[in-house]
PDB file of C-alpha atoms in Angstrom:
ATOM      1  CA  MET A   1    -151.428 -53.402  66.819  1.00  0.00           C
ATOM      2  CA  VAL A   2    -148.192 -51.781  65.674  1.00  0.00           C
ATOM      3  CA  ALA A   3    -147.177 -48.794  67.817  1.00  0.00           C
ATOM      4  CA  ASP A   4    -147.278 -46.194  64.999  1.00  0.00           C
ATOM      5  CA  GLU A   5    -150.678 -47.211  63.590  1.00  0.00           C
ATOM      6  CA  ASN A   6    -153.495 -44.724  64.133  1.00  0.00           C
ATOM      7  CA  PRO A   7    -156.841 -46.483  64.706  1.00  0.00           C
ATOM      8  CA  LEU A   8    -158.677 -43.440  63.278  1.00  0.00           C
ATOM      9  CA  ARG A   9    -156.771 -43.453  59.966  1.00  0.00           C
ATOM     10  CA  PRO A  10    -157.650 -46.052  57.355  1.00  0.00           C
ATOM     11  CA  PRO A  11    -154.815 -48.456  56.652  1.00  0.00           C
ATOM     12  CA  ALA A  12    -152.499 -47.563  53.734  1.00  0.00           C
ATOM     13  CA  ARG A  13    -152.971 -49.638  50.609  1.00  0.00           C
ATOM     14  CA  GLY A  14    -149.802 -49.982  48.621  1.00  0.00           C
ATOM     15  CA  ASN A  15    -148.737 -46.881  46.720  1.00  0.00           C
ATOM     16  CA  GLU A  16    -152.225 -45.438  46.107  1.00  0.00           C
ATOM     17  CA  ALA A  17    -152.521 -41.684  46.074  1.00  0.00           C
ATOM     18  CA  THR A  18    -154.636 -40.493  48.966  1.00  0.00           C
ATOM     19  CA  THR A  19    -155.038 -36.878  47.847  1.00  0.00           C
ATOM     20  CA  ALA A  20    -158.076 -35.911  45.798  1.00  0.00           C
ATOM     21  CA  ARG A  21    -157.333 -33.701  42.806  1.00  0.00           C
ATOM     22  CA  PHE A  22    -159.733 -31.219  41.234  1.00  0.00           C
ATOM     23  CA  GLY A  23    -159.924 -30.001  37.660  1.00  0.00           C
ATOM     24  CA  GLU A  24    -158.277 -26.741  36.564  1.00  0.00           C
ATOM     25  CA  GLU A  25    -161.655 -25.068  35.953  1.00  0.00           C
ATOM     26  CA  PHE A  26    -162.753 -25.832  39.543  1.00  0.00           C
ATOM     27  CA  ALA A  27    -159.431 -24.576  40.928  1.00  0.00           C
ATOM     28  CA  GLN A  28    -159.731 -21.298  38.991  1.00  0.00           C
ATOM     29  CA  ALA A  29    -163.310 -20.762  40.138  1.00  0.00           C
ATOM     30  CA  MET A  30    -162.261 -21.354  43.734  1.00  0.00           C
ATOM     31  CA  ASN A  31    -159.219 -19.044  43.422  1.00  0.00           C
ATOM     32  CA  VAL A  32    -156.686 -21.723  44.251  1.00  0.00           C
ATOM     33  CA  ASP A  33    -153.801 -19.757  42.718  1.00  0.00           C
ATOM     34  CA  GLY A  34    -153.741 -17.386  45.719  1.00  0.00           C
ATOM     35  CA  SER A  35    -154.061 -14.107  43.780  1.00  0.00           C
ATOM     36  CA  GLY A  36    -157.426 -13.273  45.349  1.00  0.00           C
ATOM     37  CA  VAL A  37    -159.085 -13.044  41.937  1.00  0.00           C
ATOM     38  CA  THR A  38    -161.223 -15.729  40.314  1.00  0.00           C
ATOM     39  CA  ALA A  39    -161.123 -16.363  36.574  1.00  0.00           C
ATOM     40  CA  ASP A  40    -164.528 -14.657  36.135  1.00  0.00           C
ATOM     41  CA  GLU A  41    -163.379 -11.625  38.111  1.00  0.00           C
ATOM     42  CA  LEU A  42    -160.148 -11.403  36.132  1.00  0.00           C
ATOM     43  CA  GLU A  43    -162.144 -11.476  32.908  1.00  0.00           C
ATOM     44  CA  ALA A  44    -164.362  -8.625  34.186  1.00  0.00           C
ATOM     45  CA  ILE A  45    -161.321  -6.593  35.306  1.00  0.00           C
ATOM     46  CA  ASN A  46    -159.563  -7.086  31.963  1.00  0.00           C
ATOM     47  CA  ALA A  47    -162.716  -5.963  30.122  1.00  0.00           C
ATOM     48  CA  LEU A  48    -162.979  -2.611  31.954  1.00  0.00           C
ATOM     49  CA  PRO A  49    -162.968   0.312  29.537  1.00  0.00           C
ATOM     50  CA  SER A  50    -160.641   3.260  30.089  1.00  0.00           C
ATOM     51  CA  GLY A  51    -161.947   5.664  32.753  1.00  0.00           C
ATOM     52  CA  SER A  52    -163.709   2.969  34.764  1.00  0.00           C
ATOM     53  CA  ALA A  53    -162.937   0.742  37.717  1.00  0.00           C
ATOM     54  CA  LEU A  54    -164.446  -2.155  39.632  1.00  0.00           C
ATOM     55  CA  LEU A  55    -165.146  -2.710  43.321  1.00  0.00           C
ATOM     56  CA  ILE A  56    -165.460  -6.347  44.399  1.00  0.00           C
ATOM     57  CA  VAL A  57    -166.860  -7.239  47.829  1.00  0.00           C
ATOM     58  CA  ARG A  58    -164.270  -9.470  49.533  1.00  0.00           C
ATOM     59  CA  ARG A  59    -165.785  -9.664  53.032  1.00  0.00           C
ATOM     60  CA  GLY A  60    -169.126  -8.856  54.530  1.00  0.00           C
ATOM     61  CA  PRO A  61    -172.643  -9.138  53.142  1.00  0.00           C
ATOM     62  CA  ASN A  62    -172.859 -10.060  49.445  1.00  0.00           C
ATOM     63  CA  THR A  63    -169.280 -11.341  49.183  1.00  0.00           C
ATOM     64  CA  GLY A  64    -168.333 -11.525  45.514  1.00  0.00           C
ATOM     65  CA  ALA A  65    -170.693  -8.724  44.419  1.00  0.00           C
ATOM     66  CA  ARG A  66    -169.203  -6.340  41.863  1.00  0.00           C
ATOM     67  CA  PHE A  67    -169.832  -2.624  41.463  1.00  0.00           C
ATOM     68  CA  LEU A  68    -168.781  -0.760  38.332  1.00  0.00           C
ATOM     69  CA  LEU A  69    -167.383   2.733  38.820  1.00  0.00           C
ATOM     70  CA  ASP A  70    -167.960   4.488  35.497  1.00  0.00           C
ATOM     71  CA  ALA A  71    -169.509   7.836  36.478  1.00  0.00           C
ATOM     72  CA  ASP A  72    -167.813  11.039  37.617  1.00  0.00           C
ATOM     73  CA  THR A  73    -169.314  10.522  41.101  1.00  0.00           C
ATOM     74  CA  THR A  74    -170.629   7.272  42.576  1.00  0.00           C
ATOM     75  CA  VAL A  75    -172.264   7.377  46.028  1.00  0.00           C
ATOM     76  CA  ALA A  76    -172.144   4.344  48.332  1.00  0.00           C
ATOM     77  CA  GLY A  77    -174.556   4.061  51.222  1.00  0.00           C
ATOM     78  CA  ARG A  78    -177.567   2.495  52.883  1.00  0.00           C
ATOM     79  CA  HIS A  79    -180.121   4.695  51.098  1.00  0.00           C
ATOM     80  CA  PRO A  80    -182.022   2.673  48.458  1.00  0.00           C
ATOM     81  CA  ASP A  81    -181.205   5.348  45.852  1.00  0.00           C
ATOM     82  CA  ALA A  82    -177.435   5.095  46.445  1.00  0.00           C
ATOM     83  CA  ASP A  83    -175.435   4.102  43.365  1.00  0.00           C
ATOM     84  CA  VAL A  84    -173.767   1.377  45.466  1.00  0.00           C
ATOM     85  CA  PHE A  85    -176.518   0.169  47.821  1.00  0.00           C
ATOM     86  CA  LEU A  86    -175.048  -1.363  50.994  1.00  0.00           C
ATOM     87  CA  ASP A  87    -177.803  -2.868  53.127  1.00  0.00           C
ATOM     88  CA  ASP A  88    -176.203  -2.845  56.579  1.00  0.00           C
ATOM     89  CA  VAL A  89    -176.895  -0.785  59.733  1.00  0.00           C
ATOM     90  CA  THR A  90    -173.171   0.060  60.097  1.00  0.00           C
ATOM     91  CA  VAL A  91    -173.361   1.971  56.796  1.00  0.00           C
ATOM     92  CA  SER A  92    -174.669   5.546  56.722  1.00  0.00           C
ATOM     93  CA  ARG A  93    -177.352   6.495  54.198  1.00  0.00           C
ATOM     94  CA  ARG A  94    -174.786   8.553  52.224  1.00  0.00           C
ATOM     95  CA  HIS A  95    -171.581   7.007  53.518  1.00  0.00           C
ATOM     96  CA  ALA A  96    -168.870   7.612  50.919  1.00  0.00           C
ATOM     97  CA  GLU A  97    -168.390   8.624  47.332  1.00  0.00           C
ATOM     98  CA  PHE A  98    -166.005   7.562  44.610  1.00  0.00           C
ATOM     99  CA  VAL A  99    -164.917  10.469  42.412  1.00  0.00           C
ATOM    100  CA  ARG A 100    -163.327   9.997  39.002  1.00  0.00           C
ATOM    101  CA  HIS A 101    -160.483  12.295  37.966  1.00  0.00           C
ATOM    102  CA  GLY A 102    -159.724  11.221  34.398  1.00  0.00           C
ATOM    103  CA  ALA A 103    -158.249   7.733  34.812  1.00  0.00           C
ATOM    104  CA  LEU A 104    -157.813   8.033  38.604  1.00  0.00           C
ATOM    105  CA  PHE A 105    -160.331   7.516  41.399  1.00  0.00           C
ATOM    106  CA  GLU A 106    -160.644   9.060  44.828  1.00  0.00           C
ATOM    107  CA  VAL A 107    -162.736   7.830  47.759  1.00  0.00           C
ATOM    108  CA  ARG A 108    -164.242  10.421  50.134  1.00  0.00           C
ATOM    109  CA  ASP A 109    -166.045   9.826  53.401  1.00  0.00           C
ATOM    110  CA  LEU A 110    -169.280  11.834  53.525  1.00  0.00           C
ATOM    111  CA  GLY A 111    -169.302  12.424  57.294  1.00  0.00           C
ATOM    112  CA  SER A 112    -170.369   8.869  58.092  1.00  0.00           C
ATOM    113  CA  LEU A 113    -170.727   7.727  61.687  1.00  0.00           C
ATOM    114  CA  ASN A 114    -168.492   4.636  61.379  1.00  0.00           C
ATOM    115  CA  GLY A 115    -165.976   6.045  58.917  1.00  0.00           C
ATOM    116  CA  THR A 116    -164.435   4.903  55.663  1.00  0.00           C
ATOM    117  CA  TYR A 117    -161.175   2.960  55.696  1.00  0.00           C
ATOM    118  CA  TYR A 118    -158.448   2.722  53.089  1.00  0.00           C
ATOM    119  CA  ASP A 119    -156.068  -0.224  53.597  1.00  0.00           C
ATOM    120  CA  GLY A 120    -157.123  -0.332  57.260  1.00  0.00           C
ATOM    121  CA  VAL A 121    -156.670   3.395  57.990  1.00  0.00           C
ATOM    122  CA  ARG A 122    -159.638   5.686  58.589  1.00  0.00           C
ATOM    123  CA  ILE A 123    -159.641   8.436  55.972  1.00  0.00           C
ATOM    124  CA  GLU A 124    -161.562  11.522  54.943  1.00  0.00           C
ATOM    125  CA  THR A 125    -160.275  11.282  51.385  1.00  0.00           C
ATOM    126  CA  ALA A 126    -157.710   9.150  49.542  1.00  0.00           C
ATOM    127  CA  MET A 127    -156.601   8.488  45.989  1.00  0.00           C
ATOM    128  CA  LEU A 128    -157.149   4.826  45.132  1.00  0.00           C
ATOM    129  CA  VAL A 129    -154.495   2.536  43.717  1.00  0.00           C
ATOM    130  CA  ASP A 130    -155.091  -0.781  42.004  1.00  0.00           C
ATOM    131  CA  GLY A 131    -155.625  -3.560  44.564  1.00  0.00           C
ATOM    132  CA  ALA A 132    -156.424  -1.207  47.469  1.00  0.00           C
ATOM    133  CA  GLU A 133    -158.896  -2.269  50.141  1.00  0.00           C
ATOM    134  CA  VAL A 134    -161.774   0.056  50.982  1.00  0.00           C
ATOM    135  CA  GLN A 135    -163.960  -0.682  53.993  1.00  0.00           C
ATOM    136  CA  ILE A 136    -167.415   0.811  54.382  1.00  0.00           C
ATOM    137  CA  GLY A 137    -169.234  -0.580  57.404  1.00  0.00           C
ATOM    138  CA  LYS A 138    -168.948  -4.373  57.323  1.00  0.00           C
ATOM    139  CA  TYR A 139    -168.171  -4.359  53.600  1.00  0.00           C
ATOM    140  CA  ARG A 140    -164.569  -4.796  52.474  1.00  0.00           C
ATOM    141  CA  PHE A 141    -163.962  -4.089  48.812  1.00  0.00           C
ATOM    142  CA  THR A 142    -160.951  -4.469  46.600  1.00  0.00           C
ATOM    143  CA  PHE A 143    -160.541  -1.706  44.040  1.00  0.00           C
ATOM    144  CA  TYR A 144    -159.433  -2.595  40.493  1.00  0.00           C
ATOM    145  CA  ALA A 145    -158.587   0.114  37.976  1.00  0.00           C
ATOM    146  CA  SER A 146    -159.065  -0.376  34.241  1.00  0.00           C
ATOM    147  CA  ARG A 147    -156.055  -2.227  32.844  1.00  0.00           C
ATOM    148  CA  ALA A 148    -156.028   0.321  30.012  1.00  0.00           C
ATOM    149  CA  ASP A 149    -155.388   3.079  32.598  1.00  0.00           C
ATOM    150  CA  LEU A 150    -152.721   1.484  34.773  1.00  0.00           C
ATOM    151  CA  GLY A 151    -149.648   3.665  34.676  1.00  0.00           C
ATOM    152  CA  LYS A 152    -151.574   6.746  33.473  1.00  0.00           C
ATOM    153  CA  LYS A 153    -151.701   9.792  35.724  1.00  0.00           C
TER     154      LYS A 153
END
């Protein structure tokens, strides 16, 4: 045996490529480009009408779930009647609300036990910016504003 041979690695065969390659469609679906957004999510974000936004669950239960924010007030919580139902014991029944101000959105904690976090900081209220992370209990969302409203105040 040659000193640099690894008995656990199959022997090299000429100049064959040893890396598997996947199709572009598979790479997009798996978010290989590193942006954090899949092709389907990007399509949904680009289709948002003015005055609306999208929350996408990035970590926690139901990863990948999407919630449309298109009302003046949207309540998130553990109560089955919540607009954004979050089935987790770390979430209060009426945990937080998303309030629309024209083309802008604000998140407000509703006196929850475990708090609401904006980009890792516990808040009572905060104006949301595109790409911000909101954490409610074990759920971590990314907020996406309508592309038609970006830059509007």
